[in-house]
Tab-separated table of C-alpha atoms in Angstrom:
chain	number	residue	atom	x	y	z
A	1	UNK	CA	17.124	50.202	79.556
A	2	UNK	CA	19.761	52.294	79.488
A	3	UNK	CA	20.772	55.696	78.114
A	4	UNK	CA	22.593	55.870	74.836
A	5	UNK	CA	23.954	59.364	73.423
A	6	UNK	CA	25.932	59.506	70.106
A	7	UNK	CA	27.201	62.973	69.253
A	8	UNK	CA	28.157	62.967	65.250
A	9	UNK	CA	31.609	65.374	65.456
A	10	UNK	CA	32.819	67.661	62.083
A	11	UNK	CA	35.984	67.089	63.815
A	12	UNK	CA	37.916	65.429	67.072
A	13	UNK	CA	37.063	67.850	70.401
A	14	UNK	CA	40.152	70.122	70.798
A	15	UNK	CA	39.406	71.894	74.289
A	16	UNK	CA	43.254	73.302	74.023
A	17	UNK	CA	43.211	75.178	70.757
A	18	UNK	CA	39.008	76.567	69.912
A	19	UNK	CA	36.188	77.658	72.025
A	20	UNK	CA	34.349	74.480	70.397
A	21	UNK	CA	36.212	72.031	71.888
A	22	UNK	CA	35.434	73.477	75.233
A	23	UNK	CA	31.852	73.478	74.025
A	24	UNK	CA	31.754	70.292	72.947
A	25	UNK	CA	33.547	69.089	76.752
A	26	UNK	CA	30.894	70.904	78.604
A	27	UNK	CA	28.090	68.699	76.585
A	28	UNK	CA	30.055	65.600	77.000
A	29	UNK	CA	30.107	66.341	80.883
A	30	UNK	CA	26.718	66.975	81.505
A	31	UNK	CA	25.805	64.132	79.262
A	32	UNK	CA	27.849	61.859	81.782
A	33	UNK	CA	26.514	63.611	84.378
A	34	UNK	CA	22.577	62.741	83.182
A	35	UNK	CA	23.697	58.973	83.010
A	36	UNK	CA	23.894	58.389	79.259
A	37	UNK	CA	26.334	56.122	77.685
A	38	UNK	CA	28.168	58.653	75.472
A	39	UNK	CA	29.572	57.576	71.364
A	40	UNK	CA	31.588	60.082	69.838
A	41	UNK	CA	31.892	59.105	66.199
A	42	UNK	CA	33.255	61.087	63.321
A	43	UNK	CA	34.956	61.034	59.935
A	44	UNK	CA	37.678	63.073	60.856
A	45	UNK	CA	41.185	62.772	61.559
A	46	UNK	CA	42.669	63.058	64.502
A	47	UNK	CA	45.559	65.335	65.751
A	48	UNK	CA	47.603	66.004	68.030
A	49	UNK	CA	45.208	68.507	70.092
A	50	UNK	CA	42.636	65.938	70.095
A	51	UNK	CA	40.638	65.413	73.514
A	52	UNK	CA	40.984	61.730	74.881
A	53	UNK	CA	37.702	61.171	74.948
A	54	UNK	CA	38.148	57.374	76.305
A	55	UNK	CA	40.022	58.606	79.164
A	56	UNK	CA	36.119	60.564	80.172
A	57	UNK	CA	34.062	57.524	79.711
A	58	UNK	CA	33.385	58.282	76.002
A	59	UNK	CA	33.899	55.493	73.550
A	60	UNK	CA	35.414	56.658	70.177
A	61	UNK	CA	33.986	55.636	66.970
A	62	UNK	CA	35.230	56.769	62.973
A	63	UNK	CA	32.565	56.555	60.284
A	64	UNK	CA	32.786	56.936	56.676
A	65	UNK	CA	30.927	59.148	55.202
A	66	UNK	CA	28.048	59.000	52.310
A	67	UNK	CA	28.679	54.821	52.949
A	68	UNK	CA	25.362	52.731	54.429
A	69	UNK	CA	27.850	51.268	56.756
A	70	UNK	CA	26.520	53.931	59.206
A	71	UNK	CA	22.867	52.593	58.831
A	72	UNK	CA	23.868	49.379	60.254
A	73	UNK	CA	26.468	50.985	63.191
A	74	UNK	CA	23.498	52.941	64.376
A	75	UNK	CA	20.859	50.151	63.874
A	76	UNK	CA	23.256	48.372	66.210
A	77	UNK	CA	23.755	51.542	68.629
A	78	UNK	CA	19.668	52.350	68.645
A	79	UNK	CA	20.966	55.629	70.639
A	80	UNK	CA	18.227	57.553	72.723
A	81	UNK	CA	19.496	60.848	71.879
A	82	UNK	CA	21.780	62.157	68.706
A	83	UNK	CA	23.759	65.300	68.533
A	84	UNK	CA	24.773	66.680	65.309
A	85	UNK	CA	27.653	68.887	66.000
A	86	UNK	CA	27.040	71.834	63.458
A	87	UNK	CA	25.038	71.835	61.048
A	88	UNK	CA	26.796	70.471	58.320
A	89	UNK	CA	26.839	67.166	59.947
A	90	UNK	CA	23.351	67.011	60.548
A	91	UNK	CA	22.762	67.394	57.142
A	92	UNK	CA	24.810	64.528	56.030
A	93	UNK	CA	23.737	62.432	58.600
A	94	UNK	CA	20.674	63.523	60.147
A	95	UNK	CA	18.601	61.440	57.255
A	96	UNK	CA	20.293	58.518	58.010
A	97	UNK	CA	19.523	59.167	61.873
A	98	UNK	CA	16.042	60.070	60.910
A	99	UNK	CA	15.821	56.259	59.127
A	100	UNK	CA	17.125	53.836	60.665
A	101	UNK	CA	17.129	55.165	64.577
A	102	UNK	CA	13.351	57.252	64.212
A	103	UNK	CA	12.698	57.248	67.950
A	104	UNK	CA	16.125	58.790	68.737
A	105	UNK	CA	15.487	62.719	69.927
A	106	UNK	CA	17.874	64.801	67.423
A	107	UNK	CA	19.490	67.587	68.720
A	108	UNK	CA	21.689	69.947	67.106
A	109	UNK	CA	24.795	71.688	68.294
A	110	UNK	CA	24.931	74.701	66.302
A	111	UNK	CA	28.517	76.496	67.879
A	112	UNK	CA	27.140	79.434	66.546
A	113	UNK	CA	25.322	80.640	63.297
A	114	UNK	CA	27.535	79.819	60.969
A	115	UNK	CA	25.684	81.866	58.595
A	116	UNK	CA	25.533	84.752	60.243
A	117	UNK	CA	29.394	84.997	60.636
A	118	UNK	CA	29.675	84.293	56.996
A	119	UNK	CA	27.866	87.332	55.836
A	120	UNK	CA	29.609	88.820	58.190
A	121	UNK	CA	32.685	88.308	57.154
A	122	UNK	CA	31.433	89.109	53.593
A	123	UNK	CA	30.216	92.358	54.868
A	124	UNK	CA	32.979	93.301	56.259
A	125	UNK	CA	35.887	92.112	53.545
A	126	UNK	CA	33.431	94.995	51.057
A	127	UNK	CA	33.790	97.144	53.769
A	128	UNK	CA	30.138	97.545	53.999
A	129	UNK	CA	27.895	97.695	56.903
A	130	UNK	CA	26.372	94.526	57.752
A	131	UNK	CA	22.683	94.300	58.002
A	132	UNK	CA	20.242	91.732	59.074
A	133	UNK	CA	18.315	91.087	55.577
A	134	UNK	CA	21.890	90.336	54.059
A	135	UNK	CA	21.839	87.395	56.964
A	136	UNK	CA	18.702	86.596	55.538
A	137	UNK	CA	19.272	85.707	52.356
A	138	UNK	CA	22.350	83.844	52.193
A	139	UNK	CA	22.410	80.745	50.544
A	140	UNK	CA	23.764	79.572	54.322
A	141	UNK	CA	21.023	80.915	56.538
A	142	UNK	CA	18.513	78.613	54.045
A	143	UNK	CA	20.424	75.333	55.078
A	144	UNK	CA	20.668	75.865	58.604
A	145	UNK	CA	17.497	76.661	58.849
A	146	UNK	CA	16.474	73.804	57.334
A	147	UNK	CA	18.328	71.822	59.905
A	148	UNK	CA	17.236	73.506	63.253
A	149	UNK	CA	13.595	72.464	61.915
A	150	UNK	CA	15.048	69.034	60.921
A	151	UNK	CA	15.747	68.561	64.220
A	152	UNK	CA	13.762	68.055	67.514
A	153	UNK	CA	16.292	70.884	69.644
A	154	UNK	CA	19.052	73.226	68.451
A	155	UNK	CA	21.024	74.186	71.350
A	156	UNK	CA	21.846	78.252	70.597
A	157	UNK	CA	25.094	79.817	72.306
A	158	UNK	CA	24.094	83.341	71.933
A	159	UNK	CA	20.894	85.312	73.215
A	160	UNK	CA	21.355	87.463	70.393
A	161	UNK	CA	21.790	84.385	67.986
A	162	UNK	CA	18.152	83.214	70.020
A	163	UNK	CA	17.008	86.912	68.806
A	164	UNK	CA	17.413	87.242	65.513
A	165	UNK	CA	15.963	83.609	65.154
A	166	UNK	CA	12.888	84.105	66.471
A	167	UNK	CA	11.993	87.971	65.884
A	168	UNK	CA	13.879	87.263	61.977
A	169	UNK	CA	12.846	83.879	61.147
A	170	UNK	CA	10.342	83.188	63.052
A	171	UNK	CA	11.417	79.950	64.302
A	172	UNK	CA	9.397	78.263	67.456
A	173	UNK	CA	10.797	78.559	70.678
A	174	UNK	CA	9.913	75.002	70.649
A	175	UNK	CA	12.948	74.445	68.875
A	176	UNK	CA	15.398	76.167	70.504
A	177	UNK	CA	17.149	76.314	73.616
A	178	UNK	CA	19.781	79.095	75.069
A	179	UNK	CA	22.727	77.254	76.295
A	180	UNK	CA	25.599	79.416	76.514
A	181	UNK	CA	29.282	78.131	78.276
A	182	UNK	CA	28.699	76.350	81.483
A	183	UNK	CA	31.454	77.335	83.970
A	184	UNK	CA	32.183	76.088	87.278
A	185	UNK	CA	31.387	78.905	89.114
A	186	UNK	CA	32.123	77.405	92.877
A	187	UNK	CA	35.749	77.337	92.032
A	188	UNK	CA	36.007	80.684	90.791
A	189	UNK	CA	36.554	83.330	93.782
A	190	UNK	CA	37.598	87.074	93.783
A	191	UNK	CA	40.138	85.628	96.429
A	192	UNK	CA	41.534	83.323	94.319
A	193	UNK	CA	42.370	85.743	91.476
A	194	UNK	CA	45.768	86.522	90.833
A	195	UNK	CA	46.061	90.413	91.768
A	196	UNK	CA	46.502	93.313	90.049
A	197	UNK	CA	50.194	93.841	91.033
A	198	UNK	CA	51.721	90.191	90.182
A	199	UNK	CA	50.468	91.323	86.376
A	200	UNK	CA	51.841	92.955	83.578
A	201	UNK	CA	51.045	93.372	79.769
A	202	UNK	CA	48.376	92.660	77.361
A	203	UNK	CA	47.214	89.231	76.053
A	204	UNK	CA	45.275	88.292	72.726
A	205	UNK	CA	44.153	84.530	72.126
A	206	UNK	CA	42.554	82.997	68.835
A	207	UNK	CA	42.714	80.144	66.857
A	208	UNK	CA	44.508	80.945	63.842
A	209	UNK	CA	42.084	79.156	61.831
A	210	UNK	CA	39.285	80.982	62.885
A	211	UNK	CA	39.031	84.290	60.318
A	212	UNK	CA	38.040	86.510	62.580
A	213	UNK	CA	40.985	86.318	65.145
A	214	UNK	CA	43.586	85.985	62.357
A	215	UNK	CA	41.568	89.816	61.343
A	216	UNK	CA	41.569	90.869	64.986
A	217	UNK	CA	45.491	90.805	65.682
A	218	UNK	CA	45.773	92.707	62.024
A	219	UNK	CA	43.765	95.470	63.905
A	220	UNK	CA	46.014	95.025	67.007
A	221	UNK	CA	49.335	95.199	64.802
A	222	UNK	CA	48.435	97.816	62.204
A	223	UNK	CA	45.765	99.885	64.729
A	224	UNK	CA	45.728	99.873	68.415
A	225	UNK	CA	49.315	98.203	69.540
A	226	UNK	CA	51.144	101.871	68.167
A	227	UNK	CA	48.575	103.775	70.173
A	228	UNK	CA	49.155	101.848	73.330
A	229	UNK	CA	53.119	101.751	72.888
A	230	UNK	CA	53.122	105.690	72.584
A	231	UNK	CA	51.372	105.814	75.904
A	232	UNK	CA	53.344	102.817	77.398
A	233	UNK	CA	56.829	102.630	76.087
A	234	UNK	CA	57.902	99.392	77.650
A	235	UNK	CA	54.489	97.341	77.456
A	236	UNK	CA	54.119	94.422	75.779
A	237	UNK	CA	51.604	92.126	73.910
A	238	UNK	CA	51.748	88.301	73.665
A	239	UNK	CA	49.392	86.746	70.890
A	240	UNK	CA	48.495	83.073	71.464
A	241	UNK	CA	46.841	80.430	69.172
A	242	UNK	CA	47.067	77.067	67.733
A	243	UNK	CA	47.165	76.985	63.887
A	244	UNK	CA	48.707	80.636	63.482
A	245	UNK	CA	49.233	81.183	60.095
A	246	UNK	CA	52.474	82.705	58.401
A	247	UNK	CA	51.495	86.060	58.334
A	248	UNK	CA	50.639	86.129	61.834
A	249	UNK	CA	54.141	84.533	62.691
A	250	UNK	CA	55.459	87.279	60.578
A	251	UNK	CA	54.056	90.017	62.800
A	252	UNK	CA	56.591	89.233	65.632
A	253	UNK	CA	58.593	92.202	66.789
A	254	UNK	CA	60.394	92.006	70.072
A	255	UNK	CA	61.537	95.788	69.758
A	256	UNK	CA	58.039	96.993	69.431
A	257	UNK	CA	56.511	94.667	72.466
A	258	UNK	CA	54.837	92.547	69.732
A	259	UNK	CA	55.158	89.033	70.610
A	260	UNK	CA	53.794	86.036	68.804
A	261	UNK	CA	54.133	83.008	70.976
A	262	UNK	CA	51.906	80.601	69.066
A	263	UNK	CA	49.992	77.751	70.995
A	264	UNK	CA	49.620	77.123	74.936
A	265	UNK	CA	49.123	74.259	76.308
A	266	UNK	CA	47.538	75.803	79.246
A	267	UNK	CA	45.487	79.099	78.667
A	268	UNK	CA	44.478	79.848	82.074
A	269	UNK	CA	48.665	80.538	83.034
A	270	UNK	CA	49.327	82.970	80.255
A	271	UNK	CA	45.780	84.902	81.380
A	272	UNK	CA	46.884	84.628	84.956
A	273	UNK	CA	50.088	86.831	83.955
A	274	UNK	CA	48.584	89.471	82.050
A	275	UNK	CA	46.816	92.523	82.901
A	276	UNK	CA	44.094	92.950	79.935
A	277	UNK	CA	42.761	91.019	77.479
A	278	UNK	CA	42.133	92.492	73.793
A	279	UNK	CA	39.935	91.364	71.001
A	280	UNK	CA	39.144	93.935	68.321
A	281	UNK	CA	36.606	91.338	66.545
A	282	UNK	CA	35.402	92.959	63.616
A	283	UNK	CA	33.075	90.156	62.323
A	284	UNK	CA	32.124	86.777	64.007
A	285	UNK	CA	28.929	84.852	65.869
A	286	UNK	CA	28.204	83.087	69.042
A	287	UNK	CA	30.141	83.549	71.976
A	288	UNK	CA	33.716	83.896	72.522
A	289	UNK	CA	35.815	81.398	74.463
A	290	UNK	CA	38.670	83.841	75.065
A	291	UNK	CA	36.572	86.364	76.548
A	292	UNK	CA	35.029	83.701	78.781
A	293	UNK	CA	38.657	82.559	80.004
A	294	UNK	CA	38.944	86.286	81.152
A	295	UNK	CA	36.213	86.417	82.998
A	296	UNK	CA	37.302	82.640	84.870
A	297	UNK	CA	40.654	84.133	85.355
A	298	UNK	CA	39.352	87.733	86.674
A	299	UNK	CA	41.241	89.319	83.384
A	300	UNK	CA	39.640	92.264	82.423
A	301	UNK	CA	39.120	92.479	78.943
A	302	UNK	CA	38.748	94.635	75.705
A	303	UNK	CA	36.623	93.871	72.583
A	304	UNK	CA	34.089	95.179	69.970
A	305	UNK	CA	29.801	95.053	69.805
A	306	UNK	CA	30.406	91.720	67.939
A	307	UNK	CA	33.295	90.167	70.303
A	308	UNK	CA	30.848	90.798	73.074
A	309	UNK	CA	27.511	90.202	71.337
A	310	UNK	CA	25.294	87.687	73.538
A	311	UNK	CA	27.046	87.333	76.342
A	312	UNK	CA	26.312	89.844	78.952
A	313	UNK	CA	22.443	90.438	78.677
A	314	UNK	CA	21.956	94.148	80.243
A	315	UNK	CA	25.035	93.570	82.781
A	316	UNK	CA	28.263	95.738	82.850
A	317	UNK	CA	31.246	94.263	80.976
A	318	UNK	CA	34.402	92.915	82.979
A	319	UNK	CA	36.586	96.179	80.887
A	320	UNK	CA	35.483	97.778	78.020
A	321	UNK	CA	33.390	97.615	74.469
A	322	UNK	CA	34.063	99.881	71.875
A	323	UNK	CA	34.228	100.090	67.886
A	324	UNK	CA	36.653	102.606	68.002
A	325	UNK	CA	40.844	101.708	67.773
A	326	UNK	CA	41.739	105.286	69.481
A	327	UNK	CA	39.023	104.402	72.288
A	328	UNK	CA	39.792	100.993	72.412
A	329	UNK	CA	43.554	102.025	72.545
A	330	UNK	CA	42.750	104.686	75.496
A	331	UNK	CA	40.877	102.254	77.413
A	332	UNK	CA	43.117	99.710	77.535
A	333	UNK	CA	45.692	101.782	78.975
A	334	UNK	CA	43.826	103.223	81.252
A	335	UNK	CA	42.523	99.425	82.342
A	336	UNK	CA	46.389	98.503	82.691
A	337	UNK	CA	47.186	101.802	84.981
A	338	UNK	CA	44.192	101.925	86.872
A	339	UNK	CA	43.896	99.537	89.859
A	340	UNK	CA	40.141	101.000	90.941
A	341	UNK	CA	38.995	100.451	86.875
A	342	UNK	CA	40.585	97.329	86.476
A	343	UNK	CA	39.324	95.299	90.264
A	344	UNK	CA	36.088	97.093	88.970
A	345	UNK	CA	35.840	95.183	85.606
A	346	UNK	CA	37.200	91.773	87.156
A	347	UNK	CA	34.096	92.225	89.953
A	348	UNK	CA	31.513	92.527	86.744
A	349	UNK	CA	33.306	89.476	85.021
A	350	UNK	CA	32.760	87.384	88.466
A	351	UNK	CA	28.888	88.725	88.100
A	352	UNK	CA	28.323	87.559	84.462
A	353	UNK	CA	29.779	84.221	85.414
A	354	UNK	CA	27.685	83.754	88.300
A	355	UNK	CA	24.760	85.013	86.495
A	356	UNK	CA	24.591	83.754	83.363
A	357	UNK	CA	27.134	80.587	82.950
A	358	UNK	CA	26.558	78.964	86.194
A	359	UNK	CA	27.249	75.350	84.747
A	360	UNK	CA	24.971	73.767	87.895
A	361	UNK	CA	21.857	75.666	86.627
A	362	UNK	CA	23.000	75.005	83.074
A	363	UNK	CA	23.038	71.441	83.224
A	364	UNK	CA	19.941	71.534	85.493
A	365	UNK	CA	17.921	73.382	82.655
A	366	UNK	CA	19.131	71.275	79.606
A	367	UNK	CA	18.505	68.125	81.285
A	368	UNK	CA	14.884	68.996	82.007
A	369	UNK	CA	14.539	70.054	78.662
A	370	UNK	CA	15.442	66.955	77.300
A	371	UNK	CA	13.607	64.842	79.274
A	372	UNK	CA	10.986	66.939	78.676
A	373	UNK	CA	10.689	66.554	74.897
A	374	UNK	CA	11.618	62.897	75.272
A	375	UNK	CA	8.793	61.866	77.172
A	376	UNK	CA	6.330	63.341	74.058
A	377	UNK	CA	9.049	63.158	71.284
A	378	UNK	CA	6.064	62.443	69.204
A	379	UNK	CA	3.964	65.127	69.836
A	380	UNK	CA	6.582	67.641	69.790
A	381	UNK	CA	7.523	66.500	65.969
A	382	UNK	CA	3.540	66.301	64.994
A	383	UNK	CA	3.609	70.069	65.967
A	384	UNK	CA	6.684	70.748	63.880
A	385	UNK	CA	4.956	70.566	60.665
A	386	UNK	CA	7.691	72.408	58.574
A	387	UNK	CA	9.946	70.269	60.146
A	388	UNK	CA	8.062	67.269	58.868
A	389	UNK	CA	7.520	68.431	55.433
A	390	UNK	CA	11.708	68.883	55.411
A	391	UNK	CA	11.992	65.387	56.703
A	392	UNK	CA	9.673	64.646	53.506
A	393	UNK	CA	11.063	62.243	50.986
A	394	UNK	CA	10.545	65.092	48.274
A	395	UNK	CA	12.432	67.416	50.071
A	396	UNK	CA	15.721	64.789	50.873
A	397	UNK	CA	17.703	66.226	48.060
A	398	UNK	CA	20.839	65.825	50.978
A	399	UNK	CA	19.808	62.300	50.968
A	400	UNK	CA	19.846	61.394	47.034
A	401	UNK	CA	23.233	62.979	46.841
A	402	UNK	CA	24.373	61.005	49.545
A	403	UNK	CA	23.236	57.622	47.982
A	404	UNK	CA	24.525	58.796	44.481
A	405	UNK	CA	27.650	59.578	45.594
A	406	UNK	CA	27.363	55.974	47.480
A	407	UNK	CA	26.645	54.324	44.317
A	408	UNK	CA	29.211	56.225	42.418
A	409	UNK	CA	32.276	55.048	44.755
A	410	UNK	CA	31.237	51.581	44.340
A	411	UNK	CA	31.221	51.518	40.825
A	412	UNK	CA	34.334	53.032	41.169
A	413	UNK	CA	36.057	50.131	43.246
């Protein structure tokens, strides 16, 4: 019999504009790679950054949501495995899933704690300090919690996200798997870098509708790009990002070195030109796709606690991490003057890579995992017992919405 995935998308994969699209690539790959049959259905739209998923070997399917048409698509499907990408999804579909295909493993994609970024972002538009209870608490943290122990596997990007889970929440480690980037590492060389010489400048990448990179180049306009001019006259800055919004666009300033240049079709050629990477992330969660492109294209890079929060274990950065805009101003000039400091930084991002994203080991580890619960799915969910009482008919207050709401548009056609 053979293998059937269906991964349940918020939206379309778009590799070329967010770090979730890349994610969401990687999964698709190794998927492939296992053998499965791969569905990628969702109620979005489509645009023009959307991955071609047919052109992989991934058969594209849109769904309607809140409609029992889905019950009888995935009575027809009977999929093996189901990935919820984000939580969100899994709560307005993972009942269905749970119905009417019950000996399909559920897995959910988390990105990152959504939560978590949220009271972040909270905390930080107050201007207050963030702390862990006010994670805790949030309306947010209750629902995705409820849907990592809804589910057979959530698939966490950050070690620090794994953390805070298990030490905070207590969550079983039965539940979760680490499963950060997976990167390529055999193609990546210290040889095949472009070098320090053919470079010039500073680079900043981020989806502009992401909050925390439309808050980071704010910081780099307003905090740290005056401090680096004054020590560098004639440097310059090029921001990059689908979905910019105006007052980003606004921020463009030729005489000052500030350059907004918008989206790229291909990230790897702007990084390949630039000396240092900066991201002043004040708030955020998971892990962050443009400071894994540095590493890939041995770019030494800049960022805060938060923008580098999971990713390196107890290993050196590749540049810098600081919470401070006159440090973080300093040490990015001294990263674009310094030859020794800056081959230095690109050797410790070829380490992480090799270390902790090595996509062979990666794949290796989540496929084992998989098969692993698969082959006592049942047992596994007997010894979830919150997760079962969730599942519970009396708990399914996502489900009686979704059949009101159901009801409610057919009354109203």
């Amino acid at each position: 019999m053979s293998k059937k995935l269906l991964v349940i998308g918020s939206v379309w994969p778009e590799p070329s504009t967010t770090a979730a699209g890349c994610r969401m690539q990687q999964l698709l790959g190794a998927f492939l790679r296992f053998g499965y049959k791969i569905t990628f259905a969702s109620t979005a739209s489509r645009t023009e950054y959307s991955l071609d998923l047919e052109k992989v070997g991934v058969a594209e399917v849109t769904i309607q949501l809140n409609h029992s048409s889905f019950d009888d698509f995935i009575k027809k499907l009977l999929p093996t495995i189901v990935i919820f990408d984000r939580f969100m999804i899994e709560e307005q579909f993972g009942w269905r899933v749970a119905e009417f295909a019950p000996k399909a493993l559920r897995i959910l994609n988390t990105e990152d704690l959504h939560a978590l970024r949220k009271a972040r972002e909270e905390a930080s538009r107050k201007q207050s300090p963030f702390v862990t209870d006010h994670w805790k608490n949030h309306p947010m943290t209750l629902r995705e919690t409820a849907s990592i122990y809804r589910c057979d596997l959530s698939l966490i990007i950050s070690t620090y996200e794994m953390e805070i889970l298990q030490k905070e929440l207590h969550i079983p480690s039965e539940l979760l798997m680490h499963l950060p980037f997976m990167v390529d590492v055999s193609t990546i060389s210290k040889e095949k870098f472009i070098p320090f010489d053919d470079r010039k400048g500073f680079i900043s990448i981020g989806n502009g509708k992401h909050a925390p990179n439309v808050d980071a180049i704010k910081v780099l306009k307003q905090e740290i790009w005056p401090s680096i001019r004054k020590e560098l006259p004639d440097a310059e800055i090029h921001i990059y990002g689908a979905y910019l919004p105006q007052q980003v666009s606004q921020m463009h300033h030729p005489k000052s070195g500030f350059y907004v240049k918008g989206w790229t079709e291909n990230v790897d050629v702007v990084l390949n030109s630039a000396k240092v990477l900066l991201a002043p992330l004040q708030f955020g969660a998971g892990i962050k796709g443009k400071l894994m492109d540095a590493m890939r294209t041995g770019t030494p890079s800049v960022t805060t606690t938060v923008g580098a929060e999971g990713m390196h274990k107890d290993l050196p950065w590749n540049g810098a991490i600081t919470n401070n805009w006159k440090a973080f101003a300093q040490i990015s000039v001294k990263l674009h003057q310094s030859k020794d400091l800056w081959e230095t930084a690109q050797e410790q991002g070829l380490e992480l890579l090799q270390t902790i994203y090595n996509r062979a080991f990666l794949q290796d580890r989540l496929e084992e995992r998989v098969n692993q619960i698969r082959r006592a799915l049942e047992t596994h969910r007997e010894q979830n017992f919150i997760g079962k009482l969730l599942q519970h008919q009396t708990m399914m207050s996502t489900k009686y919405m979704a059949k009101w709401i159901e009801a409610k548009n057919k009354s109203c056609t």
